[in-house]
PDB file of C-alpha atoms in Angstrom:
ATOM      1  CA  MET A   1     108.883 110.564  87.209  1.00 87.00           C
ATOM      2  CA  TYR A   2     110.297 107.682  88.564  1.00 90.00           C
ATOM      3  CA  TYR A   3     112.829 106.638  91.698  1.00 91.00           C
ATOM      4  CA  PHE A   4     114.391 104.079  93.461  1.00 94.00           C
ATOM      5  CA  SER A   5     112.445 102.485  96.209  1.00 95.00           C
ATOM      6  CA  TYR A   6     114.197 100.478  99.073  1.00 97.00           C
ATOM      7  CA  ASN A   7     111.152  99.315 100.971  1.00 96.00           C
ATOM      8  CA  LYS A   8     111.868  95.707  99.538  1.00 98.00           C
ATOM      9  CA  LEU A   9     115.712  96.654 101.748  1.00 98.00           C
ATOM     10  CA  TRP A  10     113.187  97.351 104.838  1.00 98.00           C
ATOM     11  CA  LYS A  11     111.144  94.378 104.512  1.00 98.00           C
ATOM     12  CA  LEU A  12     113.841  92.169 103.913  1.00 98.00           C
ATOM     13  CA  LEU A  13     115.725  93.379 107.230  1.00 98.00           C
ATOM     14  CA  ILE A  14     112.315  92.772 109.358  1.00 98.00           C
ATOM     15  CA  ASP A  15     112.147  89.339 107.976  1.00 97.00           C
ATOM     16  CA  ARG A  16     115.699  88.348 108.907  1.00 96.00           C
ATOM     17  CA  GLY A  17     115.355  90.104 112.042  1.00 97.00           C
ATOM     18  CA  TRP A  18     117.806  92.906 111.601  1.00 97.00           C
ATOM     19  CA  LYS A  19     117.796  96.247 112.474  1.00 97.00           C
ATOM     20  CA  LYS A  20     119.474  99.069 110.933  1.00 97.00           C
ATOM     21  CA  LYS A  21     122.387  99.217 112.877  1.00 97.00           C
ATOM     22  CA  ASP A  22     122.902  95.565 112.237  1.00 97.00           C
ATOM     23  CA  LEU A  23     123.306  96.229 108.133  1.00 98.00           C
ATOM     24  CA  ARG A  24     125.307  99.153 109.038  1.00 97.00           C
ATOM     25  CA  GLU A  25     128.030  97.240 110.667  1.00 97.00           C
ATOM     26  CA  LYS A  26     127.475  93.883 108.739  1.00 97.00           C
ATOM     27  CA  SER A  27     128.206  95.906 105.483  1.00 98.00           C
ATOM     28  CA  GLY A  28     130.376  97.988 106.703  1.00 98.00           C
ATOM     29  CA  ILE A  29     128.382 101.515 105.308  1.00 98.00           C
ATOM     30  CA  SER A  30     127.714 104.533 106.621  1.00 97.00           C
ATOM     31  CA  SER A  31     125.235 106.130 108.730  1.00 97.00           C
ATOM     32  CA  ALA A  32     124.325 108.587 106.135  1.00 97.00           C
ATOM     33  CA  SER A  33     123.893 106.132 103.439  1.00 98.00           C
ATOM     34  CA  ILE A  34     121.424 104.571 105.828  1.00 97.00           C
ATOM     35  CA  ALA A  35     119.756 107.622 106.270  1.00 97.00           C
ATOM     36  CA  LYS A  36     119.964 108.553 102.292  1.00 97.00           C
ATOM     37  CA  LEU A  37     118.370 104.920 101.733  1.00 97.00           C
ATOM     38  CA  GLY A  38     115.565 105.492 104.551  1.00 95.00           C
ATOM     39  CA  LYS A  39     114.850 108.790 102.374  1.00 94.00           C
ATOM     40  CA  ASP A  40     114.994 106.748  99.093  1.00 93.00           C
ATOM     41  CA  GLY A  41     117.831 109.199  98.134  1.00 93.00           C
ATOM     42  CA  ASN A  42     120.766 108.251  95.750  1.00 94.00           C
ATOM     43  CA  VAL A  43     123.377 105.856  96.858  1.00 97.00           C
ATOM     44  CA  THR A  44     126.492 104.647  95.193  1.00 97.00           C
ATOM     45  CA  THR A  45     126.388 101.268  93.676  1.00 97.00           C
ATOM     46  CA  GLU A  46     129.584 100.375  95.515  1.00 98.00           C
ATOM     47  CA  VAL A  47     126.992 101.101  98.838  1.00 98.00           C
ATOM     48  CA  LEU A  48     124.625  98.832  97.127  1.00 98.00           C
ATOM     49  CA  LEU A  49     126.591  96.103  96.014  1.00 98.00           C
ATOM     50  CA  LYS A  50     128.092  95.804  99.949  1.00 98.00           C
ATOM     51  CA  ILE A  51     124.541  95.699 101.164  1.00 98.00           C
ATOM     52  CA  CYS A  52     123.807  92.590  98.949  1.00 98.00           C
ATOM     53  CA  ILE A  53     126.682  91.007  99.877  1.00 98.00           C
ATOM     54  CA  ALA A  54     125.756  91.330 103.825  1.00 98.00           C
ATOM     55  CA  LEU A  55     122.595  89.840 103.019  1.00 98.00           C
ATOM     56  CA  ASN A  56     123.494  87.356 100.485  1.00 98.00           C
ATOM     57  CA  CYS A  57     121.087  88.726  98.129  1.00 98.00           C
ATOM     58  CA  ASP A  58     120.554  89.891  94.760  1.00 98.00           C
ATOM     59  CA  ILE A  59     119.599  93.828  93.881  1.00 97.00           C
ATOM     60  CA  SER A  60     116.102  92.914  93.131  1.00 97.00           C
ATOM     61  CA  ASP A  61     115.587  91.853  96.619  1.00 98.00           C
ATOM     62  CA  ILE A  62     116.389  95.172  98.116  1.00 98.00           C
ATOM     63  CA  MET A  63     115.456  98.099  95.676  1.00 97.00           C
ATOM     64  CA  GLU A  64     112.765  98.507  92.887  1.00 96.00           C
ATOM     65  CA  ILE A  65     111.914 101.348  90.545  1.00 95.00           C
ATOM     66  CA  VAL A  66     108.509 102.879  91.062  1.00 93.00           C
ATOM     67  CA  LYS A  67     106.574 105.990  89.853  1.00 91.00           C
ATOM     68  CA  GLU A  68     105.994 109.249  91.585  1.00 78.00           C
ATOM     69  CA  ARG A  69     102.501 109.087  92.826  1.00 67.00           C
ATOM     70  CA  ARG A  70     100.591 111.986  92.158  1.00 59.00           C
ATOM     71  CA  ILE A  71      99.098 113.722  95.451  1.00 58.00           C
ATOM     72  CA  THR A  72      95.185 114.337  95.198  1.00 57.00           C
ATOM     73  CA  LYS A  73      93.131 116.909  96.565  1.00 55.00           C
TER      74      LYS A  73
END
């Protein structure tokens, strides 16, 4: 199974010295959307567009498709 990972977004924020609060304020997205992103949850393309505009970046700079890891014992 595959899912979207937003680890690139969090790294980009760190590199730019932004906090999640900065992203929320500068992009105009909700706290709920930030929470969904933090859990690699589904968000609308409108939210992703607002983030890309605020960060002046491309979608591939903030997300990627990753294969779900299997938990081994």
